[in-house]
Short mmCIF file of C-alpha atoms in Angstrom, two decimals:
data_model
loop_
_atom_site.label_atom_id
_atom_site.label_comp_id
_atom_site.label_asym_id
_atom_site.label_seq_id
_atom_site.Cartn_x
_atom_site.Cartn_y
_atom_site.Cartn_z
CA UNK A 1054 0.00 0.00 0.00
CA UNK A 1055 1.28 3.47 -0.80
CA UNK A 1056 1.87 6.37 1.63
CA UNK A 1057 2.93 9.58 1.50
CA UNK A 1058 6.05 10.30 3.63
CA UNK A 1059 7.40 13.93 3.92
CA UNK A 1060 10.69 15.04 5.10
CA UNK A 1061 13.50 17.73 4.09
CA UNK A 1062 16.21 16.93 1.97
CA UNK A 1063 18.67 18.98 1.41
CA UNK A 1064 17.04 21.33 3.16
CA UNK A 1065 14.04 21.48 0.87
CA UNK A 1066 10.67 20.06 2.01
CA UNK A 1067 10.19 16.63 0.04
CA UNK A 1068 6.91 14.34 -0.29
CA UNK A 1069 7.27 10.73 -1.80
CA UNK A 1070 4.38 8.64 -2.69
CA UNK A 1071 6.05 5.08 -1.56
CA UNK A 1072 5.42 2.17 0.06
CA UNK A 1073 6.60 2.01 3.77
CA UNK A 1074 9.16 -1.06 3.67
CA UNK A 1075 11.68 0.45 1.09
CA UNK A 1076 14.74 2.23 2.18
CA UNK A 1077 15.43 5.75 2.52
CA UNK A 1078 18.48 4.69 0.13
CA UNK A 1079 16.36 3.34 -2.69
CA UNK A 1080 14.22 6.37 -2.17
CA UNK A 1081 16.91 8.95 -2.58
CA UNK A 1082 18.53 6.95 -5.53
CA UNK A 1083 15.51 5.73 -7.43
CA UNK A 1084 12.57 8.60 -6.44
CA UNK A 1085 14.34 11.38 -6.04
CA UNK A 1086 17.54 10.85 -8.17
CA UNK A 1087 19.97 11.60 -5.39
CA UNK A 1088 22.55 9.32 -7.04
CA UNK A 1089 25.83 10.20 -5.01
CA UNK A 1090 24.78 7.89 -2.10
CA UNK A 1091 25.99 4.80 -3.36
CA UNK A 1092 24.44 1.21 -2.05
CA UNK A 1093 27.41 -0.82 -1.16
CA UNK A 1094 27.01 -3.69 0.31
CA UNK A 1095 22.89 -3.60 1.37
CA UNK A 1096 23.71 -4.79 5.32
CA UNK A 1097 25.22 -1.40 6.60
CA UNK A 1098 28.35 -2.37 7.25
CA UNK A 1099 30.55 -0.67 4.21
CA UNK A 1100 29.12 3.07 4.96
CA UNK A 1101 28.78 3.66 1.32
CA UNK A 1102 25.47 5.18 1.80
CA UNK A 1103 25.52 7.17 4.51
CA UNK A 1104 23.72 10.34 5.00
CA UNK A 1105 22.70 12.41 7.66
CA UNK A 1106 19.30 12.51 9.55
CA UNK A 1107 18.82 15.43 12.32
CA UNK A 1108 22.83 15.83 12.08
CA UNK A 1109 23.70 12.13 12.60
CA UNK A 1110 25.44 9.77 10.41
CA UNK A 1111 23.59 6.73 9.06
CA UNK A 1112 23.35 3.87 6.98
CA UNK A 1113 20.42 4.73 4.45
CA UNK A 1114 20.51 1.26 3.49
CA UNK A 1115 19.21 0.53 6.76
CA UNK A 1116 16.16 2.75 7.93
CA UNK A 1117 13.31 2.50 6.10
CA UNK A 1118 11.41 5.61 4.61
CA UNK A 1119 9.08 5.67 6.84
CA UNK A 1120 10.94 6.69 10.12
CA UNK A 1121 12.39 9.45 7.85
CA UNK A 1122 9.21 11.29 8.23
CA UNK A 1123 9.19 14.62 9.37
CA UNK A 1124 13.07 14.65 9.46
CA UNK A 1125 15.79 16.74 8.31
CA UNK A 1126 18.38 14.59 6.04
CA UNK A 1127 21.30 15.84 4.07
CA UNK A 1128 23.01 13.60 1.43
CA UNK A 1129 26.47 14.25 -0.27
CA UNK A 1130 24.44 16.77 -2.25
CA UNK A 1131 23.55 18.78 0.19
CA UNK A 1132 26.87 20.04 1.77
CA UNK A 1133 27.94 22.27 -1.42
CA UNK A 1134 26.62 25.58 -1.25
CA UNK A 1135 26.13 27.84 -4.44
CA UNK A 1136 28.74 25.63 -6.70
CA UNK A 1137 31.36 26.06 -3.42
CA UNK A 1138 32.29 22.86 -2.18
CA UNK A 1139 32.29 22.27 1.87
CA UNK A 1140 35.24 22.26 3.56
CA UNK A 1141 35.44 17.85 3.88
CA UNK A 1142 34.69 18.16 0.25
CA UNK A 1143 37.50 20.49 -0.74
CA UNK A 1144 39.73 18.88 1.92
CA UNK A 1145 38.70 15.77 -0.19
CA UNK A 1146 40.26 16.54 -3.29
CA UNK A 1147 43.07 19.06 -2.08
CA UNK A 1148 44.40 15.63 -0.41
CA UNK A 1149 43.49 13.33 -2.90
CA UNK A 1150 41.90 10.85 -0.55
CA UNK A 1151 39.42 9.16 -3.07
CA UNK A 1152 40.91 6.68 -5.41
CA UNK A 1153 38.31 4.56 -7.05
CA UNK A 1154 35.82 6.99 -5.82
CA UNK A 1155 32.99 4.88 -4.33
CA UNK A 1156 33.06 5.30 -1.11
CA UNK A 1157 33.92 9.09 -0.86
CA UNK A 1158 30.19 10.13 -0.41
CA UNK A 1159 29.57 7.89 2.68
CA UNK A 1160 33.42 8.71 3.70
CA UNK A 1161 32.66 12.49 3.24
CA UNK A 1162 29.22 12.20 5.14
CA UNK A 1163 30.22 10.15 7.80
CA UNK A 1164 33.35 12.63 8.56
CA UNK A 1165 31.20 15.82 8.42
CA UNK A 1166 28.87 14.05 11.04
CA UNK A 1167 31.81 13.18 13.22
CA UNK A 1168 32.82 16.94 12.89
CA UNK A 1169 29.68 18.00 14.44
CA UNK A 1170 29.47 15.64 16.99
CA UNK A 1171 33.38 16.59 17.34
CA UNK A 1172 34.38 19.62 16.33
CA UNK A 1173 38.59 19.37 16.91
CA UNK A 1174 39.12 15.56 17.05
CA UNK A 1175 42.79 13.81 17.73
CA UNK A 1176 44.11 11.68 14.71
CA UNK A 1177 43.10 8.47 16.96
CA UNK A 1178 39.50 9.75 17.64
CA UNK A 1179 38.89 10.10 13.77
CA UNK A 1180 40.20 7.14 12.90
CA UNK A 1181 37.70 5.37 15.50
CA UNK A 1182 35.37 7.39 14.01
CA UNK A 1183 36.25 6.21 10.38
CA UNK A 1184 36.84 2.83 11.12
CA UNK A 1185 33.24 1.32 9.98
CA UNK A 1186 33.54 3.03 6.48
CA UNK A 1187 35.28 0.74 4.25
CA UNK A 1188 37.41 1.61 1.20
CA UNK A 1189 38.22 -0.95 -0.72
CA UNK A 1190 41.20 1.16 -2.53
CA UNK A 1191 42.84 1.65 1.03
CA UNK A 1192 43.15 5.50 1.03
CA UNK A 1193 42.75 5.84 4.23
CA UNK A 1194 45.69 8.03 5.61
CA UNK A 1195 44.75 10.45 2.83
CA UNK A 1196 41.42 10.35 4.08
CA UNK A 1197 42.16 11.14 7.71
CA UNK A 1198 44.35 13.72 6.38
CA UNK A 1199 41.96 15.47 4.75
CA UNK A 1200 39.56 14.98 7.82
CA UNK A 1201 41.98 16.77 9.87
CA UNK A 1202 42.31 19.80 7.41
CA UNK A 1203 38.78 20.13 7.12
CA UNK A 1204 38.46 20.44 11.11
CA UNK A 1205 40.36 22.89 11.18
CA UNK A 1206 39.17 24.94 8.15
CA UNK A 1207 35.60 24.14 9.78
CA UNK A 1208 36.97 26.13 12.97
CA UNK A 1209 38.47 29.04 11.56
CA UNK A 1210 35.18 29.74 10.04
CA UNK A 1211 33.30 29.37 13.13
CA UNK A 1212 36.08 31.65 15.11
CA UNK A 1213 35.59 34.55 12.41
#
């Protein structure tokens, strides 16, 4: 049976005409044609697809569309501004920590939630905080590199 479910995206107000079971993933890729959150591995254990819901980093594979309703969620789409690339995005590229490419959406998204939750974290603490996003490439000193920069870019703009 079909439902409406309405949440923000992006932060835009969003109504899909669904049916309750699927994913928020197969939503955002299929309905709404938010393709940069990428379905890895379906069990939510890769990180490929993670997005954020009220500021917090999840698996999209994993929640279904209805408990998105009435939510705020921001996908990799969502953190460039105007054609300017965020900070993690930027720091991204500047450190060339995406090889392959796959898994920098749920990489980026995952590190921007940890740099809310944690706005100046040590080396070790984003590397715990990393450690459930898999790339299969193995860039992950470049990521946690660029992680790092981003922080503090992320602070200087919040001091100013």
């Amino acid at each position: 049976m079909k439902q409406k479910i309405s949440f923000k995206l992006n932060q835009e107000s969003v109504t899909v005409n669904v049916n309750g079971s699927e994913s928020l993933l197969t939503v955002l890729r299929e309905y709404l044609d938010k393709t940069g959150t990428k379905f890895g591995c379906g069990l939510g254990e890769c990180g490929a697809c993670t997005v954020l819901i009220d500021k917090k980093a999840v698996r999209s594979c994993m929640v279904a569309i209805e408990d998105v309703a009435g939510k705020n969620i921001i996908s990799i789409e969502g953190l460039s501004s105007n054609g300017t690339l965020h900070p993690i995005q930027k720091a991204f590229v500047n450190h060339d920590s995406m090889q392959c490419g796959f898994c920098t959406p749920g990489m980026i998204m995952n590190a921007y939630g940890l740099l809310l939750r944690n706005p100046k974290p040590s080396r070790t603490e984003i590397i715990n905080g990393m450690e459930e996003n898999l790339c299969r490439c193995g860039s992950y000193n470049r990521i946690v590199d660029a992680i790092e920069t981003a922080a503090k870019e992320m602070n200087q703009k919040t001091k100013v």
